[in-house]
Coordinates of N, CA and C in Angstrom, one line a residue:
X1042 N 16.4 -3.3 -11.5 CA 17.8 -3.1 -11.1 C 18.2 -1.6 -11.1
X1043 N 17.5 -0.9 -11.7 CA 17.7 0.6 -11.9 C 17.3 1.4 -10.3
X1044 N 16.5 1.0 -9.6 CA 16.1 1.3 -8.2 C 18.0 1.1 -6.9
X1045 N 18.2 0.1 -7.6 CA 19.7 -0.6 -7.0 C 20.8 0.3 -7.3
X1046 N 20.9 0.2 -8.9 CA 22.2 1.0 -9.3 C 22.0 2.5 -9.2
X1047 N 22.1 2.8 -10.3 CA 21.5 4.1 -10.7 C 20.4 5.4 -10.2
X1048 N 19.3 5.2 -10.4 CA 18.4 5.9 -9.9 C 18.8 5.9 -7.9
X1049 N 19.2 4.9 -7.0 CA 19.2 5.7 -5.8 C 21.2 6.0 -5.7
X1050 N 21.6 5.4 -6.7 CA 23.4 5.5 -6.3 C 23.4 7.3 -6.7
X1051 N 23.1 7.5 -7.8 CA 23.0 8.8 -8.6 C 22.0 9.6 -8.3
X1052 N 21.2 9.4 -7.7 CA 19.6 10.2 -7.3 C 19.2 11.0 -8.0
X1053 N 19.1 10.1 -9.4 CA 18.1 10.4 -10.3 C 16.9 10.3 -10.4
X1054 N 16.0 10.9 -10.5 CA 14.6 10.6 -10.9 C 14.2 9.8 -11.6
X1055 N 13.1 8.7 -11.5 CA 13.2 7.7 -12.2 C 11.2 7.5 -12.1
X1056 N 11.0 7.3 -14.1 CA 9.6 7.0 -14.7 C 9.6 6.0 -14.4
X1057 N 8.5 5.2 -13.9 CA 8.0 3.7 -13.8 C 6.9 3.7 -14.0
X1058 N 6.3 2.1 -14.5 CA 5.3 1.8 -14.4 C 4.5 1.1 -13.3
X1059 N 3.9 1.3 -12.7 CA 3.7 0.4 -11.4 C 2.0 -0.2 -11.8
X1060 N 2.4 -1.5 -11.0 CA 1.3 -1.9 -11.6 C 0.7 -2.6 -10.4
X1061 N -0.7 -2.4 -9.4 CA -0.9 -3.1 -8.3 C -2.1 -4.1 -8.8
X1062 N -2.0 -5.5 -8.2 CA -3.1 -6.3 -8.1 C -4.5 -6.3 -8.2
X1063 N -5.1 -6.4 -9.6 CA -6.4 -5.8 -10.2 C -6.5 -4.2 -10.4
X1064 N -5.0 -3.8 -10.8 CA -5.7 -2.1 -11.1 C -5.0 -1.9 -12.2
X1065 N -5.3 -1.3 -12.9 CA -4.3 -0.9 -14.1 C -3.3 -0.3 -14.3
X1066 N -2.5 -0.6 -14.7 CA -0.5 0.0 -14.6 C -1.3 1.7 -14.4
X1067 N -0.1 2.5 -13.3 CA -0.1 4.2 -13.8 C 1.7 4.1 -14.2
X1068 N 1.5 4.8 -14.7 CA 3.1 5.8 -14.8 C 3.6 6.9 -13.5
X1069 N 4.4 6.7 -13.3 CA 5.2 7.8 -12.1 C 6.4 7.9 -12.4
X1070 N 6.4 9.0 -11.9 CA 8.2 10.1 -11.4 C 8.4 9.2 -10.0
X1071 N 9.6 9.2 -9.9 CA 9.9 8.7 -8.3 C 11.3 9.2 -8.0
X1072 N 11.6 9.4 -7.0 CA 13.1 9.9 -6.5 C 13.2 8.5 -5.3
X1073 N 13.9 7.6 -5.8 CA 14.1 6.3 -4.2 C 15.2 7.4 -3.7
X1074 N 14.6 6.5 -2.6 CA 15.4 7.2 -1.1 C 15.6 6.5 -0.3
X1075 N 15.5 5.3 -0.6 CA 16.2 4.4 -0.1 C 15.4 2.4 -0.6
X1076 N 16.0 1.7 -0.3 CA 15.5 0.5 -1.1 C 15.7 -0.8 0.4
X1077 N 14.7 -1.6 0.3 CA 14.8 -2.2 1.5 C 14.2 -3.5 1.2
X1078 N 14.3 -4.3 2.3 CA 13.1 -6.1 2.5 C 12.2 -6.2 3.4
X1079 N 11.5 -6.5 3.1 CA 10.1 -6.2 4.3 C 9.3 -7.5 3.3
X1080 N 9.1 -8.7 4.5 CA 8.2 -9.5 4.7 C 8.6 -10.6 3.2
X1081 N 9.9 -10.5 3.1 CA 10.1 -11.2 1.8 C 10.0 -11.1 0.3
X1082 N 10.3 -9.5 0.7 CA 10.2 -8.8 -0.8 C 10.7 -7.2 -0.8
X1083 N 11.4 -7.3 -2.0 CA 12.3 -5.6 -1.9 C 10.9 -4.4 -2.5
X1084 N 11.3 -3.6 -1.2 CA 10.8 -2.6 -2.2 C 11.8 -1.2 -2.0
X1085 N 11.2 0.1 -2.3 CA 11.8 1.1 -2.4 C 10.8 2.3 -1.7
X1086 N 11.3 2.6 -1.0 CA 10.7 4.0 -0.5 C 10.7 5.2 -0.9
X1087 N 10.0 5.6 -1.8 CA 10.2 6.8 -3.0 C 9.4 8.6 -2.7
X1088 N 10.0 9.2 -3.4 CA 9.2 10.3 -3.2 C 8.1 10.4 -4.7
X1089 N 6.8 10.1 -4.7 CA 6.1 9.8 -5.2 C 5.9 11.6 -6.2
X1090 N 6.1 11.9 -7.0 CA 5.7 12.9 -7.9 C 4.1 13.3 -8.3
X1091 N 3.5 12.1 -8.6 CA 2.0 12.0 -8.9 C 1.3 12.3 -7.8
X1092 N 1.5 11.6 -6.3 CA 1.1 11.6 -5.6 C 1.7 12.7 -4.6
X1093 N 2.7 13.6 -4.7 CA 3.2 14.3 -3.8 C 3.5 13.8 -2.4
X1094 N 4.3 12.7 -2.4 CA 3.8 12.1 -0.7 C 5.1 11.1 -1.2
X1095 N 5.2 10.3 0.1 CA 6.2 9.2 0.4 C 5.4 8.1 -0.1
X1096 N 6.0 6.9 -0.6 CA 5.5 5.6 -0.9 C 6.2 5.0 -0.6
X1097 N 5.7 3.4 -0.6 CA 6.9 2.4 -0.7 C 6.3 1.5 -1.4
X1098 N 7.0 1.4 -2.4 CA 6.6 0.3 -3.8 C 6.9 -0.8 -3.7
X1099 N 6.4 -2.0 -3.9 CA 7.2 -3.3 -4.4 C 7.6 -3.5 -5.7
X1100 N 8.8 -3.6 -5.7 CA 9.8 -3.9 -7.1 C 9.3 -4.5 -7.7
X1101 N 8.5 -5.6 -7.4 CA 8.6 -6.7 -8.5 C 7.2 -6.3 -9.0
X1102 N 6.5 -5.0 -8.9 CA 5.2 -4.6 -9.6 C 6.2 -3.5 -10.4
X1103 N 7.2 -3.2 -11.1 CA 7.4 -1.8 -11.2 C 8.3 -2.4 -13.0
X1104 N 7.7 -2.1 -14.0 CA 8.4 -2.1 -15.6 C 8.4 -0.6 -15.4
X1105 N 9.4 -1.1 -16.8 CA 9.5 -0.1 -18.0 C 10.4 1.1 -17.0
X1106 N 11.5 0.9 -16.1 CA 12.2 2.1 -15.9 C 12.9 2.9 -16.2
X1107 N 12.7 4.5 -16.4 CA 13.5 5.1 -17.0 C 14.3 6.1 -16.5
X1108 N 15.2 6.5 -16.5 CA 16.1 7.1 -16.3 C 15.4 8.9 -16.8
X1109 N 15.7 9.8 -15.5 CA 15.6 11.1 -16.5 C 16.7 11.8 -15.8
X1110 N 16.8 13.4 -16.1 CA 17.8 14.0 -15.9 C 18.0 14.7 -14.4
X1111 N 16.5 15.4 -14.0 CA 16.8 15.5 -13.1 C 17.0 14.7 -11.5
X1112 N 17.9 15.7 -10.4 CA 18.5 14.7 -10.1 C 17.6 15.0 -8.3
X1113 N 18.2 14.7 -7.2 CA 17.6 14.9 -6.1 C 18.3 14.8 -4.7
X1114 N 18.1 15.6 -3.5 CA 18.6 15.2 -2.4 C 18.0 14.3 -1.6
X1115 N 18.7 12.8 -1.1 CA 18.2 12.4 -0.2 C 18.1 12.9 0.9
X1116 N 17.1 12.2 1.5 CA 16.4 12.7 2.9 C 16.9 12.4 3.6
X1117 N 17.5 12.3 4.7 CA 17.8 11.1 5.9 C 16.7 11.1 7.0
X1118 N 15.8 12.3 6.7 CA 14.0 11.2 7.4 C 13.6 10.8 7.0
X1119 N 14.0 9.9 5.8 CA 13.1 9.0 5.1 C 14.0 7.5 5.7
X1120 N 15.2 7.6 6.2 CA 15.9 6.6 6.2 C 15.1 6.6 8.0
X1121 N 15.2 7.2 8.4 CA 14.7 7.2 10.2 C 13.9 6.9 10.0
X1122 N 12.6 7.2 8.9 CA 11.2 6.4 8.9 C 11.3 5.1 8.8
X1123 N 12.2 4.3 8.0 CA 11.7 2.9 7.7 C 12.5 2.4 9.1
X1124 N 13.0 2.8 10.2 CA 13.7 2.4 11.5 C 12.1 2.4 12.4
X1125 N 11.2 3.5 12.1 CA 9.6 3.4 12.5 C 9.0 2.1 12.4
X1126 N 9.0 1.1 11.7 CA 8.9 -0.1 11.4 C 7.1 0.5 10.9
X1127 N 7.2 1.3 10.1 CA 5.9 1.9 10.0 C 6.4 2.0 8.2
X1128 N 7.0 1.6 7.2 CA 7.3 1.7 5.9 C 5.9 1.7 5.4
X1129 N 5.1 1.0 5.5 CA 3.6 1.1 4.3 C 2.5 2.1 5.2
X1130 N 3.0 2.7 5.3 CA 2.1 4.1 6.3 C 0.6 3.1 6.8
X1131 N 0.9 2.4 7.5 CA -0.4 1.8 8.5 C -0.8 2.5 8.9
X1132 N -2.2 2.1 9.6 CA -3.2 3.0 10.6 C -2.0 2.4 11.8
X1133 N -1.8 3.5 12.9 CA -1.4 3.1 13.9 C -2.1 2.9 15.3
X1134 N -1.7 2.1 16.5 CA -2.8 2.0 17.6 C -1.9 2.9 18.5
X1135 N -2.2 3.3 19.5 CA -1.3 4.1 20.7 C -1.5 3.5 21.6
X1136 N -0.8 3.3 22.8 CA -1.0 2.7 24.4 C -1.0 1.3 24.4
X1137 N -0.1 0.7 23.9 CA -0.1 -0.9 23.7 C 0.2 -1.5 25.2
X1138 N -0.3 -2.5 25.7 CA 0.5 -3.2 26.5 C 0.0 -4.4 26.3
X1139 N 1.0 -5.7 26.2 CA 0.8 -7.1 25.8 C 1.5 -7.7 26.9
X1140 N 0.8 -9.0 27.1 CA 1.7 -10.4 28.7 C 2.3 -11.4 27.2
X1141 N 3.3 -11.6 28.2 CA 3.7 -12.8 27.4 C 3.8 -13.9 28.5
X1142 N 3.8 -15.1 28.0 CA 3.8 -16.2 29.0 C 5.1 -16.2 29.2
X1143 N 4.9 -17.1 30.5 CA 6.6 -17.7 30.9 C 7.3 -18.5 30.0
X1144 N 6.6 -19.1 29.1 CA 7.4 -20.0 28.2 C 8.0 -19.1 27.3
X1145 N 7.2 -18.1 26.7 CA 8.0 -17.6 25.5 C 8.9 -16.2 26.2
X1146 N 8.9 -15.9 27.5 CA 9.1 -14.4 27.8 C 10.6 -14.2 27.8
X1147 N 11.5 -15.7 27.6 CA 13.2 -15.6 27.3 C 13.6 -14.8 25.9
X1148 N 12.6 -15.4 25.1 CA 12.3 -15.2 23.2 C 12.2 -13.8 23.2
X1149 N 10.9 -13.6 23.6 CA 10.4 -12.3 23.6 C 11.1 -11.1 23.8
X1150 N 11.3 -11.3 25.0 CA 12.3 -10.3 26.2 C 13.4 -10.0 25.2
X1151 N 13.8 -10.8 24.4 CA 15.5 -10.7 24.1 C 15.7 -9.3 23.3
X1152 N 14.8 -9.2 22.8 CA 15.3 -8.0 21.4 C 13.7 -7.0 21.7
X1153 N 14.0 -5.4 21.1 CA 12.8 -4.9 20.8 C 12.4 -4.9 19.6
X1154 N 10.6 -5.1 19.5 CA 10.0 -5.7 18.7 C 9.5 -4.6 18.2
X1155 N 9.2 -3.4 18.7 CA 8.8 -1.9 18.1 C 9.3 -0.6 18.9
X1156 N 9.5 0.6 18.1 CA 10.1 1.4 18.7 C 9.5 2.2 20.6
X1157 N 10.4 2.1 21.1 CA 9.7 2.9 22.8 C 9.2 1.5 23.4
X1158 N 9.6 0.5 23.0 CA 9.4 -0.8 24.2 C 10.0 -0.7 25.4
X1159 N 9.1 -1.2 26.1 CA 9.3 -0.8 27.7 C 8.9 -2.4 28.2
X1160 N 10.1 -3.3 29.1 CA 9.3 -4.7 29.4 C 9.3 -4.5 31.1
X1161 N 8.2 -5.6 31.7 CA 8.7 -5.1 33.2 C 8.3 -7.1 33.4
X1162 N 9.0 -7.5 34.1 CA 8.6 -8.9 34.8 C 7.5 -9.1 35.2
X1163 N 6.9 -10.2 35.5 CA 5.7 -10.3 35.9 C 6.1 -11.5 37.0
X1164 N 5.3 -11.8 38.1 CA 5.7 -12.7 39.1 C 5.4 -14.1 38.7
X1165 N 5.0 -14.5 37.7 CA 4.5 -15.8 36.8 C 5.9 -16.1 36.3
X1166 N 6.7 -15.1 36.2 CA 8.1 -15.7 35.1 C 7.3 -15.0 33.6
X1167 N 6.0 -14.9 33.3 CA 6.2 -14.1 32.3 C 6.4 -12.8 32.0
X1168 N 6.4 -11.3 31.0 CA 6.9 -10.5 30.9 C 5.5 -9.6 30.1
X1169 N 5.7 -8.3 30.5 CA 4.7 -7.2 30.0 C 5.5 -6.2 29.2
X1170 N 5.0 -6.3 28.1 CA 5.4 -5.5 26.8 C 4.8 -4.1 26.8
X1171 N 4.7 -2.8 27.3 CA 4.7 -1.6 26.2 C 5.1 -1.3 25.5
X1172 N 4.2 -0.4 24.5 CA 4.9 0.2 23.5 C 4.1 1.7 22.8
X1173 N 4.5 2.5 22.5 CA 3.6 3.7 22.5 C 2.9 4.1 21.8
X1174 N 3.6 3.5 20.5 CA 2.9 3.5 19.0 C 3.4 2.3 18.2
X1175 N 2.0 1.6 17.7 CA 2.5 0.4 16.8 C 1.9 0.4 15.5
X1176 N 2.1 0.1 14.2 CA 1.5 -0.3 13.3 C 0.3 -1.4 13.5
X1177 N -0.7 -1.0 13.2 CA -2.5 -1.7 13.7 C -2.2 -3.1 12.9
X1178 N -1.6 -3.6 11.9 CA -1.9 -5.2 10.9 C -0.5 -5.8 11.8
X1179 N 0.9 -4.6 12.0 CA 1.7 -5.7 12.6 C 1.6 -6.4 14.0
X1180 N 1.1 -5.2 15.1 CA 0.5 -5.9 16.3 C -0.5 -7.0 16.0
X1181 N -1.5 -7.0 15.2 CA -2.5 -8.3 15.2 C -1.4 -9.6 14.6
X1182 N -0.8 -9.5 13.8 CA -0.1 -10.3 13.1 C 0.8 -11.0 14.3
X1183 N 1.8 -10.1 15.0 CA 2.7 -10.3 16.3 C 2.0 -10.9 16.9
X1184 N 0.7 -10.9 17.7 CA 0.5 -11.4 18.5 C -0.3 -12.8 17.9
X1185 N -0.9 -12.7 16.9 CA -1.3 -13.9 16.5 C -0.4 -15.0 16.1
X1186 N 0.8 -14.8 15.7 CA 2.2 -15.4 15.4 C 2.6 -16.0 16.5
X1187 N 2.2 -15.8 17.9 CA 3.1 -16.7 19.0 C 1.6 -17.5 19.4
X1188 N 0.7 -17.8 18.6 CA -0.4 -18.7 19.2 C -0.9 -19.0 20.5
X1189 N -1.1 -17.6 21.0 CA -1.6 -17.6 22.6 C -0.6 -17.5 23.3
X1190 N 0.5 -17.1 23.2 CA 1.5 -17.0 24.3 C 1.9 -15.8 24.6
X1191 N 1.3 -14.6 23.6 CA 1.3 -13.2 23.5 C -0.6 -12.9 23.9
X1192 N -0.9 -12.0 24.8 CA -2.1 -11.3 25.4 C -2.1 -10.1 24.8
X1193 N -2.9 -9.6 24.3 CA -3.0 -7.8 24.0 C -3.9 -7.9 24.8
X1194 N -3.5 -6.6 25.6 CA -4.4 -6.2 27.1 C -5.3 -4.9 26.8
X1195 N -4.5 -4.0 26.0 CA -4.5 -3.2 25.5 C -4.0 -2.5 24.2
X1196 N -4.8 -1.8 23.3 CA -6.2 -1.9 23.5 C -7.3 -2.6 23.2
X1197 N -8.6 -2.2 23.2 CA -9.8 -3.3 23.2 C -9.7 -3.6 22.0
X1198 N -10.3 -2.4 21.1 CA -10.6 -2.9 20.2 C -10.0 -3.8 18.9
X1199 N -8.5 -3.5 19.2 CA -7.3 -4.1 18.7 C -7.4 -5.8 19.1
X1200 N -7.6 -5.8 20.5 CA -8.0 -7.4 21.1 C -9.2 -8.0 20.5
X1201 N -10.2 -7.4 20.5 CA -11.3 -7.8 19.4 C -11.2 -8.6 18.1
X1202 N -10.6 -7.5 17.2 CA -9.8 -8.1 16.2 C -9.0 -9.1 15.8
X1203 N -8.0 -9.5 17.2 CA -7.5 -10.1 16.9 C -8.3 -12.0 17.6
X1204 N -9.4 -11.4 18.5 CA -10.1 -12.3 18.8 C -11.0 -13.1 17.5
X1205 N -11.5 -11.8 16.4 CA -12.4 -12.1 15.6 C -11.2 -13.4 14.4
X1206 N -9.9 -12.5 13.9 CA -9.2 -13.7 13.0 C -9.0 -14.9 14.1
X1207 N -8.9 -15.1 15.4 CA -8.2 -16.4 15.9 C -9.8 -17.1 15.2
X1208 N -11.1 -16.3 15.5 CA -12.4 -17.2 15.8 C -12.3 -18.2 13.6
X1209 N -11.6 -16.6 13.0 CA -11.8 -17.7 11.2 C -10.7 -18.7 11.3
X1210 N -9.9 -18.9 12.0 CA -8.8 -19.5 11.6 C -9.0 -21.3 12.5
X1211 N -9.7 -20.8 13.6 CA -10.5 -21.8 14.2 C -11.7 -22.8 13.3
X1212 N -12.5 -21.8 13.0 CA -13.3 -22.3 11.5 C -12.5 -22.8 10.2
X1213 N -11.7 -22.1 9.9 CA -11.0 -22.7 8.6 C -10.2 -24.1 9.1
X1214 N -10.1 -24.6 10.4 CA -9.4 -25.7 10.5 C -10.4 -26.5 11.3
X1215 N -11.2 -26.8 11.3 CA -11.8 -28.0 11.7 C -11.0 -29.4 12.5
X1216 N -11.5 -29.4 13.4 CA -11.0 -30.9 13.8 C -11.3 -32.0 12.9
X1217 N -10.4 -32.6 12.8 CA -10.9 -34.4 11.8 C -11.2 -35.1 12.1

């Protein structure tokens, strides 16, 4: 709760302990700079002291917070970055273009799905997605989420990939 109130209302600096899945708790300085939901869980976008760099922590790995004295200016490029839809600093891909079918291209079409989307019609009734720069796990994820109704055209080796999970997911489900 100290991420909520205090440390980003007051932009104080704030000791935690963070603790990630099989590693052992470190200790950090952090200055949040802003606190957010991504994927069904809050985290905070901090200025990492240990690390000299931006992070974004999940809350619910973070004890023992403490309060110290000194205090800090927020950024407001740290608040434009999480608009990047890029918060956990992914590898990114450049030169995207994806088809969508005619069934889903009403869905699709409606809203932008990453920043610099560009859509143009297609004579099928479905629609062609660019985009200039995407996060590399959320395009495979996006496109594997509409179950073949989304095409990545470009690029290859991105389509590969996402060829290689459809082939385990195929294997993990067997016909009965």
């Amino acid at each position: 709760m100290l991420f909520r109130s205090l440390a980003w209302r007051q932009q104080r600096r704030l000791r935690i302990t963070y603790t990630r899945p099989g590693a052992a708790p470190v200790t950090r300085d952090v200055d949040v700079h802003a606190v957010f939901l991504a994927e069904g869980a809050w985290y905070a976008r901090v200025y990492c002291h240990m690390r000299r760099d931006l992070r974004s922590l999940a809350l619910h790995r973070v004890s023992d917070p403490q309060l110290l004295e000194p205090g800090f200016e927020r950024s407001p490029q740290v608040a434009a970055s999480l608009r990047s839809q890029n918060v956990f600093d992914y590898e990114t891909v450049d030169d995207i273009i994806v088809q969508c079918s005619a069934e889903k291209a009403p869905l699709i079409g409606e809203r932008e799905w990453f920043p610099g989307q560009e859509v143009q019609s297609l004579p099928d009734g479905g629609i062609e997605l660019r985009f200039p720069q995407v996060p590399r796990p959320l395009l495979v994820r996006w496109v594997l989420t509409y179950g073949g109704h989304l095409v990545l055209r470009r690029p290859a080796a991105v389509a590969a990939e996402i060829r290689r999970a459809a082939a385990r997911l195929l294997a993990a489900h067997p016909e009965a």
